[in-house]
Amino acid sequence: MSTTTATSPAPADRDPADTAPAGKGPRRGERSLAGSLTSHGILVVASLIALFPIAWLVYLSLGPDKDDYLHPGGILGKMTFDNYSFVLQHTPFFDWMWSTLLVSLGTTVIGVLVAATTGYAVSRMRFPGYKKFMWVLLVTQMFPVAVLMVPMYEILSELQLIDNYLGLILVYCSTAVPYCAWLLKGYFDTIPFEIDEAGRVDGLSPFGTFFRLILPLAKPGLAVAAFYSFITAFGEVAFASTFMLSDTKYTFAVGLQSFVSEHDAQRNLMAATAVLVAIPVSAFFYLVQKNLVTGLTAGGTKG
């Protein structure tokens, strides 16, 4: 009586890389040591390049003399925090901070609210000319600041909003809202229409559906819009220096210019102020950074 041993055939769809002998190279999905070191090296170099201007600014802010930037090597032996104490005690720094935060946060709240309602209306409602309306918003971004300055000044003057925080907030909203409306419209397009229908079935009005159902789902997009609006108002110079006449109502960006005159430039004090100015922006970025990446990418998944 003869016996036979059955051998099972090797699966035809088995990946050859899975049966490769050990030590013959990385498996699929794994990175070689050389590739890992190269990628990490590139990331380290890129990080150093990005951080160098910040580190250099902090370094120059520790120099006691206004001309130390010409001889940066001499700062090491005489580092001091006197520039920071002078800025905090002998300049209108806190007035500038109040003005900047008031204008930036006001622009953020009003701009995001207007942009969100605009983007939602265009995303969900099909009224006559809704596509042309979005293109009109885009066209408004094409005009340079020099062209807009005079007509905006005339309008604010007629409304008695020159040297007024509300006037500057409205000017910044005219810049932030068009972009944020496009951004949020693309994000609202990714939210299923069934959610709106479910809200109407439950008896919610269009505004109730928008505020109670849609906005909570759109937090990443709102975070990006808020960050853009905040940065737009925080770092703008041309409009703020033209429409705000009082020294105590200057924003940080305009206040920094006071350290540079026709015959003098106190660059050590400017560097110290710039470092202090970066703190509120960094704090705001920390608050919204969790949603920034999601908000920046989600709006492009659906046209």
mmCIF file of C-alpha atoms in Angstrom:
data_model
loop_
_atom_site.group_PDB
_atom_site.id
_atom_site.type_symbol
_atom_site.label_atom_id
_atom_site.label_comp_id
_atom_site.label_asym_id
_atom_site.label_seq_id
_atom_site.Cartn_x
_atom_site.Cartn_y
_atom_site.Cartn_z
ATOM 1 C CA MET A 1 0.000 0.000 0.000
ATOM 2 C CA SER A 2 1.553 3.223 -1.114
ATOM 3 C CA THR A 3 1.073 6.552 0.558
ATOM 4 C CA THR A 4 1.268 9.954 -1.012
ATOM 5 C CA THR A 5 1.935 13.239 0.675
ATOM 6 C CA ALA A 6 -0.279 16.095 -0.501
ATOM 7 C CA THR A 7 1.457 19.408 -0.871
ATOM 8 C CA SER A 8 -0.605 22.582 -1.001
ATOM 9 C CA PRO A 9 0.331 24.883 -3.843
ATOM 10 C CA ALA A 10 1.693 28.290 -2.965
ATOM 11 C CA PRO A 11 -0.918 31.023 -3.277
ATOM 12 C CA ALA A 12 -0.622 32.752 -6.609
ATOM 13 C CA ASP A 13 -1.288 36.181 -5.145
ATOM 14 C CA ARG A 14 1.404 36.026 -2.472
ATOM 15 C CA ASP A 15 3.737 39.027 -2.619
ATOM 16 C CA PRO A 16 7.313 37.930 -3.433
ATOM 17 C CA ALA A 17 8.534 40.565 -0.988
ATOM 18 C CA ASP A 18 6.770 38.669 1.839
ATOM 19 C CA THR A 19 8.780 35.495 1.128
ATOM 20 C CA ALA A 20 12.111 37.215 0.661
ATOM 21 C CA PRO A 21 14.852 35.848 2.910
ATOM 22 C CA ALA A 22 15.767 37.853 5.966
ATOM 23 C CA GLY A 23 18.588 40.293 5.503
ATOM 24 C CA LYS A 24 17.969 40.802 1.785
ATOM 25 C CA GLY A 25 16.535 44.331 2.141
ATOM 26 C CA PRO A 26 13.532 46.138 3.641
ATOM 27 C CA ARG A 27 10.051 44.725 3.306
ATOM 28 C CA ARG A 28 7.374 46.609 1.457
ATOM 29 C CA GLY A 29 6.327 49.699 3.400
ATOM 30 C CA GLU A 30 9.592 49.801 5.340
ATOM 31 C CA ARG A 31 12.244 52.434 4.822
ATOM 32 C CA SER A 32 15.921 51.661 4.638
ATOM 33 C CA LEU A 33 18.307 53.121 7.182
ATOM 34 C CA ALA A 34 19.901 55.386 4.577
ATOM 35 C CA GLY A 35 16.506 56.667 3.413
ATOM 36 C CA SER A 36 15.404 57.316 6.988
ATOM 37 C CA LEU A 37 18.590 59.208 7.817
ATOM 38 C CA THR A 38 18.309 61.264 4.624
ATOM 39 C CA SER A 39 14.704 62.251 5.245
ATOM 40 C CA HIS A 40 15.379 63.154 8.869
ATOM 41 C CA GLY A 41 18.437 65.136 7.850
ATOM 42 C CA ILE A 42 16.432 67.128 5.315
ATOM 43 C CA LEU A 43 13.738 67.839 7.924
ATOM 44 C CA VAL A 44 16.332 68.995 10.452
ATOM 45 C CA VAL A 45 17.954 71.348 7.921
ATOM 46 C CA ALA A 46 14.563 72.730 6.860
ATOM 47 C CA SER A 47 13.628 73.301 10.522
ATOM 48 C CA LEU A 48 16.884 75.137 11.201
ATOM 49 C CA ILE A 49 16.344 77.357 8.153
ATOM 50 C CA ALA A 50 12.816 78.180 9.320
ATOM 51 C CA LEU A 51 13.883 78.890 12.909
ATOM 52 C CA PHE A 52 17.014 80.894 12.105
ATOM 53 C CA PRO A 53 15.270 84.270 11.462
ATOM 54 C CA ILE A 54 13.377 83.952 14.752
ATOM 55 C CA ALA A 55 16.495 83.025 16.703
ATOM 56 C CA TRP A 56 18.420 85.871 15.041
ATOM 57 C CA LEU A 57 15.681 88.371 15.969
ATOM 58 C CA VAL A 58 15.746 87.224 19.599
ATOM 59 C CA TYR A 59 19.538 87.463 19.591
ATOM 60 C CA LEU A 60 19.522 91.022 18.235
ATOM 61 C CA SER A 61 16.885 92.046 20.796
ATOM 62 C CA LEU A 62 19.411 91.297 23.562
ATOM 63 C CA GLY A 63 21.906 93.854 22.277
ATOM 64 C CA PRO A 64 21.916 97.060 24.374
ATOM 65 C CA ASP A 65 22.965 99.408 21.566
ATOM 66 C CA LYS A 66 20.937 100.375 18.510
ATOM 67 C CA ASP A 67 23.895 99.697 16.213
ATOM 68 C CA ASP A 68 24.676 96.221 17.561
ATOM 69 C CA TYR A 69 23.081 94.668 14.499
ATOM 70 C CA LEU A 70 26.094 95.921 12.523
ATOM 71 C CA HIS A 71 28.463 93.981 14.817
ATOM 72 C CA PRO A 72 26.397 91.014 16.051
ATOM 73 C CA GLY A 73 29.416 89.184 17.409
ATOM 74 C CA GLY A 74 29.794 91.757 20.191
ATOM 75 C CA ILE A 75 26.339 91.067 21.606
ATOM 76 C CA LEU A 76 27.484 87.841 23.284
ATOM 77 C CA GLY A 77 29.555 89.676 25.892
ATOM 78 C CA LYS A 78 26.901 92.252 26.831
ATOM 79 C CA MET A 79 23.492 90.553 26.561
ATOM 80 C CA THR A 80 20.757 92.293 28.507
ATOM 81 C CA PHE A 81 16.972 92.412 28.821
ATOM 82 C CA ASP A 82 16.950 96.213 29.138
ATOM 83 C CA ASN A 83 15.349 96.570 25.702
ATOM 84 C CA TYR A 84 12.308 94.611 26.864
ATOM 85 C CA SER A 85 11.936 96.605 30.057
ATOM 86 C CA PHE A 86 12.248 99.880 28.119
ATOM 87 C CA VAL A 87 9.582 98.826 25.601
ATOM 88 C CA LEU A 88 7.167 97.727 28.339
ATOM 89 C CA GLN A 89 7.705 100.772 30.562
ATOM 90 C CA HIS A 90 8.492 103.707 28.268
ATOM 91 C CA THR A 91 6.487 103.098 25.104
ATOM 92 C CA PRO A 92 2.716 102.785 24.436
ATOM 93 C CA PHE A 93 3.174 99.028 24.077
ATOM 94 C CA PHE A 94 0.078 98.069 26.048
ATOM 95 C CA ASP A 95 -2.017 100.632 24.154
ATOM 96 C CA TRP A 96 -0.794 99.072 20.918
ATOM 97 C CA MET A 97 -1.576 95.608 22.265
ATOM 98 C CA TRP A 98 -5.114 96.623 23.241
ATOM 99 C CA SER A 99 -5.727 98.226 19.855
ATOM 100 C CA THR A 100 -4.292 95.246 17.979
ATOM 101 C CA LEU A 101 -6.256 92.626 19.907
ATOM 102 C CA LEU A 102 -9.481 94.628 19.680
ATOM 103 C CA VAL A 103 -9.162 95.113 15.927
ATOM 104 C CA SER A 104 -7.915 91.566 15.245
ATOM 105 C CA LEU A 105 -10.529 89.786 17.352
ATOM 106 C CA GLY A 106 -13.282 92.076 16.043
ATOM 107 C CA THR A 107 -12.241 91.296 12.471
ATOM 108 C CA THR A 108 -12.142 87.598 13.298
ATOM 109 C CA VAL A 109 -15.616 87.456 14.851
ATOM 110 C CA ILE A 110 -17.400 89.649 12.302
ATOM 111 C CA GLY A 111 -15.455 88.337 9.310
ATOM 112 C CA VAL A 112 -15.962 84.657 10.118
ATOM 113 C CA LEU A 113 -19.671 85.172 10.844
ATOM 114 C CA VAL A 114 -20.271 86.967 7.539
ATOM 115 C CA ALA A 115 -18.085 84.544 5.581
ATOM 116 C CA ALA A 116 -19.756 81.491 7.148
ATOM 117 C CA THR A 117 -23.284 82.661 6.350
ATOM 118 C CA THR A 118 -22.216 83.640 2.836
ATOM 119 C CA GLY A 119 -20.453 80.345 2.161
ATOM 120 C CA TYR A 120 -23.375 78.339 3.544
ATOM 121 C CA ALA A 121 -25.939 80.232 1.473
ATOM 122 C CA VAL A 122 -23.998 79.682 -1.756
ATOM 123 C CA SER A 123 -23.340 76.041 -0.888
ATOM 124 C CA ARG A 124 -26.955 75.149 -0.084
ATOM 125 C CA MET A 125 -29.216 77.647 -1.881
ATOM 126 C CA ARG A 126 -29.600 78.022 -5.632
ATOM 127 C CA PHE A 127 -30.692 81.617 -6.048
ATOM 128 C CA PRO A 128 -30.245 83.518 -9.335
ATOM 129 C CA GLY A 129 -26.644 84.540 -9.866
ATOM 130 C CA TYR A 130 -25.157 82.582 -6.959
ATOM 131 C CA LYS A 131 -22.150 81.499 -9.050
ATOM 132 C CA LYS A 132 -21.515 85.023 -10.330
ATOM 133 C CA PHE A 133 -21.768 86.299 -6.768
ATOM 134 C CA MET A 134 -18.805 84.170 -5.678
ATOM 135 C CA TRP A 135 -16.773 85.360 -8.665
ATOM 136 C CA VAL A 136 -17.555 88.957 -7.761
ATOM 137 C CA LEU A 137 -16.143 88.288 -4.298
ATOM 138 C CA LEU A 138 -13.013 86.907 -5.909
ATOM 139 C CA VAL A 139 -12.628 89.932 -8.191
ATOM 140 C CA THR A 140 -12.596 92.262 -5.173
ATOM 141 C CA GLN A 141 -9.283 90.684 -4.169
ATOM 142 C CA MET A 142 -7.645 91.845 -7.395
ATOM 143 C CA PHE A 143 -7.535 95.556 -6.544
ATOM 144 C CA PRO A 144 -4.287 96.769 -4.934
ATOM 145 C CA VAL A 145 -4.288 98.643 -1.644
ATOM 146 C CA ALA A 146 -3.195 101.908 -3.296
ATOM 147 C CA VAL A 147 -6.336 101.919 -5.443
ATOM 148 C CA LEU A 148 -8.673 101.187 -2.520
ATOM 149 C CA MET A 149 -7.131 103.644 -0.086
ATOM 150 C CA VAL A 150 -8.748 106.858 -1.333
ATOM 151 C CA PRO A 151 -12.336 105.608 -1.810
ATOM 152 C CA MET A 152 -12.227 103.805 1.546
ATOM 153 C CA TYR A 153 -10.970 106.959 3.238
ATOM 154 C CA GLU A 154 -13.818 108.951 1.700
ATOM 155 C CA ILE A 155 -16.394 106.387 2.838
ATOM 156 C CA LEU A 156 -15.055 106.213 6.380
ATOM 157 C CA SER A 157 -14.864 109.992 6.532
ATOM 158 C CA GLU A 158 -18.521 110.301 5.538
ATOM 159 C CA LEU A 159 -19.442 107.735 8.206
ATOM 160 C CA GLN A 160 -17.231 109.497 10.779
ATOM 161 C CA LEU A 161 -15.205 106.330 11.291
ATOM 162 C CA ILE A 162 -11.724 107.797 10.773
ATOM 163 C CA ASP A 163 -9.542 107.066 13.820
ATOM 164 C CA ASN A 164 -12.208 104.593 14.946
ATOM 165 C CA TYR A 165 -11.714 100.919 15.691
ATOM 166 C CA LEU A 166 -14.982 99.927 14.009
ATOM 167 C CA GLY A 167 -13.934 101.609 10.764
ATOM 168 C CA LEU A 168 -10.649 99.691 10.677
ATOM 169 C CA ILE A 169 -12.435 96.419 11.488
ATOM 170 C CA LEU A 170 -14.846 96.919 8.590
ATOM 171 C CA VAL A 171 -11.940 97.662 6.239
ATOM 172 C CA TYR A 172 -10.187 94.466 7.262
ATOM 173 C CA CYS A 173 -13.404 92.476 6.894
ATOM 174 C CA SER A 174 -13.636 93.650 3.286
ATOM 175 C CA THR A 175 -10.299 91.910 2.744
ATOM 176 C CA ALA A 176 -10.844 88.779 4.830
ATOM 177 C CA VAL A 177 -14.469 87.922 3.993
ATOM 178 C CA PRO A 178 -14.081 87.127 0.246
ATOM 179 C CA TYR A 179 -11.319 84.575 0.789
ATOM 180 C CA CYS A 180 -12.969 83.065 3.880
ATOM 181 C CA ALA A 181 -16.311 82.782 2.049
ATOM 182 C CA TRP A 182 -14.653 80.768 -0.722
ATOM 183 C CA LEU A 183 -12.854 78.624 1.841
ATOM 184 C CA LEU A 184 -15.969 77.877 3.885
ATOM 185 C CA LYS A 185 -18.129 77.308 0.818
ATOM 186 C CA GLY A 186 -15.797 74.501 -0.200
ATOM 187 C CA TYR A 187 -15.914 73.090 3.323
ATOM 188 C CA PHE A 188 -19.716 73.229 3.542
ATOM 189 C CA ASP A 189 -19.863 71.329 0.240
ATOM 190 C CA THR A 190 -18.268 68.354 2.013
ATOM 191 C CA ILE A 191 -21.054 68.194 4.630
ATOM 192 C CA PRO A 192 -23.913 65.938 3.418
ATOM 193 C CA PHE A 193 -27.200 67.597 2.479
ATOM 194 C CA GLU A 194 -29.004 64.914 4.480
ATOM 195 C CA ILE A 195 -28.021 66.734 7.677
ATOM 196 C CA ASP A 196 -29.947 69.831 6.536
ATOM 197 C CA GLU A 197 -32.928 67.670 5.630
ATOM 198 C CA ALA A 198 -32.823 65.971 9.017
ATOM 199 C CA GLY A 199 -32.843 69.372 10.691
ATOM 200 C CA ARG A 200 -35.882 70.473 8.725
ATOM 201 C CA VAL A 201 -37.675 67.225 9.618
ATOM 202 C CA ASP A 202 -36.997 67.948 13.291
ATOM 203 C CA GLY A 203 -38.566 71.381 12.877
ATOM 204 C CA LEU A 204 -35.451 73.534 12.774
ATOM 205 C CA SER A 205 -35.462 76.742 10.780
ATOM 206 C CA PRO A 206 -32.683 77.352 8.221
ATOM 207 C CA PHE A 207 -30.835 79.451 10.799
ATOM 208 C CA GLY A 208 -31.361 76.782 13.457
ATOM 209 C CA THR A 209 -29.989 74.129 11.117
ATOM 210 C CA PHE A 210 -27.001 76.303 10.313
ATOM 211 C CA PHE A 211 -26.082 77.225 13.883
ATOM 212 C CA ARG A 212 -26.985 73.964 15.649
ATOM 213 C CA LEU A 213 -26.006 71.326 13.100
ATOM 214 C CA ILE A 214 -23.696 72.698 10.407
ATOM 215 C CA LEU A 215 -21.372 74.988 12.359
ATOM 216 C CA PRO A 216 -20.326 72.312 14.893
ATOM 217 C CA LEU A 217 -19.324 70.071 11.978
ATOM 218 C CA ALA A 218 -17.415 72.902 10.298
ATOM 219 C CA LYS A 219 -15.058 73.698 13.176
ATOM 220 C CA PRO A 220 -11.860 72.903 11.199
ATOM 221 C CA GLY A 221 -12.916 75.217 8.354
ATOM 222 C CA LEU A 222 -13.941 77.919 10.807
ATOM 223 C CA ALA A 223 -10.552 77.616 12.536
ATOM 224 C CA VAL A 224 -8.714 78.265 9.270
ATOM 225 C CA ALA A 225 -10.974 81.222 8.455
ATOM 226 C CA ALA A 226 -10.500 82.635 11.954
ATOM 227 C CA PHE A 227 -6.732 82.291 11.758
ATOM 228 C CA TYR A 228 -6.583 83.980 8.357
ATOM 229 C CA SER A 229 -8.816 86.854 9.528
ATOM 230 C CA PHE A 230 -6.769 87.314 12.698
ATOM 231 C CA ILE A 231 -3.436 87.373 10.865
ATOM 232 C CA THR A 232 -4.822 89.728 8.202
ATOM 233 C CA ALA A 233 -5.754 92.311 10.818
ATOM 234 C CA PHE A 234 -2.772 91.682 13.087
ATOM 235 C CA GLY A 235 -0.005 92.366 10.598
ATOM 236 C CA GLU A 236 -1.544 94.936 8.224
ATOM 237 C CA VAL A 237 0.207 98.309 8.019
ATOM 238 C CA ALA A 238 -1.121 100.460 5.148
ATOM 239 C CA PHE A 239 -4.760 100.808 6.226
ATOM 240 C CA ALA A 240 -3.927 101.063 9.934
ATOM 241 C CA SER A 241 -1.360 103.834 9.436
ATOM 242 C CA THR A 242 -3.789 105.788 7.210
ATOM 243 C CA PHE A 243 -7.083 105.444 9.097
ATOM 244 C CA MET A 244 -5.795 105.540 12.704
ATOM 245 C CA LEU A 245 -4.441 108.968 13.635
ATOM 246 C CA SER A 246 -3.885 108.716 17.410
ATOM 247 C CA ASP A 247 -0.616 107.273 18.678
ATOM 248 C CA THR A 248 -2.436 105.286 21.352
ATOM 249 C CA LYS A 249 -4.675 103.665 18.714
ATOM 250 C CA TYR A 250 -1.837 102.314 16.607
ATOM 251 C CA THR A 251 -1.674 98.595 16.067
ATOM 252 C CA PHE A 252 1.562 96.698 16.640
ATOM 253 C CA ALA A 253 2.497 96.816 12.966
ATOM 254 C CA VAL A 254 2.231 100.606 12.917
ATOM 255 C CA GLY A 255 3.805 101.022 16.356
ATOM 256 C CA LEU A 256 6.929 99.243 15.164
ATOM 257 C CA GLN A 257 7.438 101.981 12.596
ATOM 258 C CA SER A 258 7.816 104.555 15.369
ATOM 259 C CA PHE A 259 11.265 103.146 16.146
ATOM 260 C CA VAL A 260 12.501 104.132 12.692
ATOM 261 C CA SER A 261 12.645 107.807 11.733
ATOM 262 C CA GLU A 262 14.331 109.731 8.950
ATOM 263 C CA HIS A 263 17.539 110.220 10.921
ATOM 264 C CA ASP A 264 17.522 107.398 13.450
ATOM 265 C CA ALA A 265 16.664 103.721 13.749
ATOM 266 C CA GLN A 266 16.417 102.038 17.145
ATOM 267 C CA ARG A 267 16.658 98.512 15.827
ATOM 268 C CA ASN A 268 17.370 96.959 19.219
ATOM 269 C CA LEU A 269 14.047 98.247 20.557
ATOM 270 C CA MET A 270 12.284 97.231 17.349
ATOM 271 C CA ALA A 271 13.643 93.692 17.694
ATOM 272 C CA ALA A 272 12.510 93.447 21.309
ATOM 273 C CA THR A 273 9.045 94.717 20.404
ATOM 274 C CA ALA A 274 8.807 92.261 17.519
ATOM 275 C CA VAL A 275 9.558 89.373 19.877
ATOM 276 C CA LEU A 276 6.836 90.544 22.275
ATOM 277 C CA VAL A 277 4.413 91.021 19.379
ATOM 278 C CA ALA A 278 4.882 87.406 18.318
ATOM 279 C CA ILE A 279 3.521 86.087 21.626
ATOM 280 C CA PRO A 280 -0.217 86.789 20.960
ATOM 281 C CA VAL A 281 0.015 85.329 17.448
ATOM 282 C CA SER A 282 1.721 82.203 18.769
ATOM 283 C CA ALA A 283 -0.947 81.809 21.455
ATOM 284 C CA PHE A 284 -3.756 82.175 18.906
ATOM 285 C CA PHE A 285 -2.072 79.679 16.596
ATOM 286 C CA TYR A 286 -1.782 77.204 19.472
ATOM 287 C CA LEU A 287 -5.520 77.461 20.126
ATOM 288 C CA VAL A 288 -6.538 76.692 16.541
ATOM 289 C CA GLN A 289 -3.658 74.510 15.311
ATOM 290 C CA LYS A 290 -5.521 71.244 15.986
ATOM 291 C CA ASN A 291 -8.067 72.099 13.308
ATOM 292 C CA LEU A 292 -5.841 73.940 10.830
ATOM 293 C CA VAL A 293 -4.585 70.979 8.805
ATOM 294 C CA THR A 294 -8.022 69.373 8.621
ATOM 295 C CA GLY A 295 -9.642 72.622 7.596
ATOM 296 C CA LEU A 296 -7.049 73.401 4.936
ATOM 297 C CA THR A 297 -7.409 70.020 3.227
ATOM 298 C CA ALA A 298 -11.084 69.140 3.664
ATOM 299 C CA GLY A 299 -12.402 71.953 1.479
ATOM 300 C CA GLY A 300 -10.614 70.567 -1.570
ATOM 301 C CA THR A 301 -12.251 67.128 -1.511
ATOM 302 C CA LYS A 302 -15.416 68.244 -3.246
ATOM 303 C CA GLY A 303 -16.023 70.956 -5.829
#
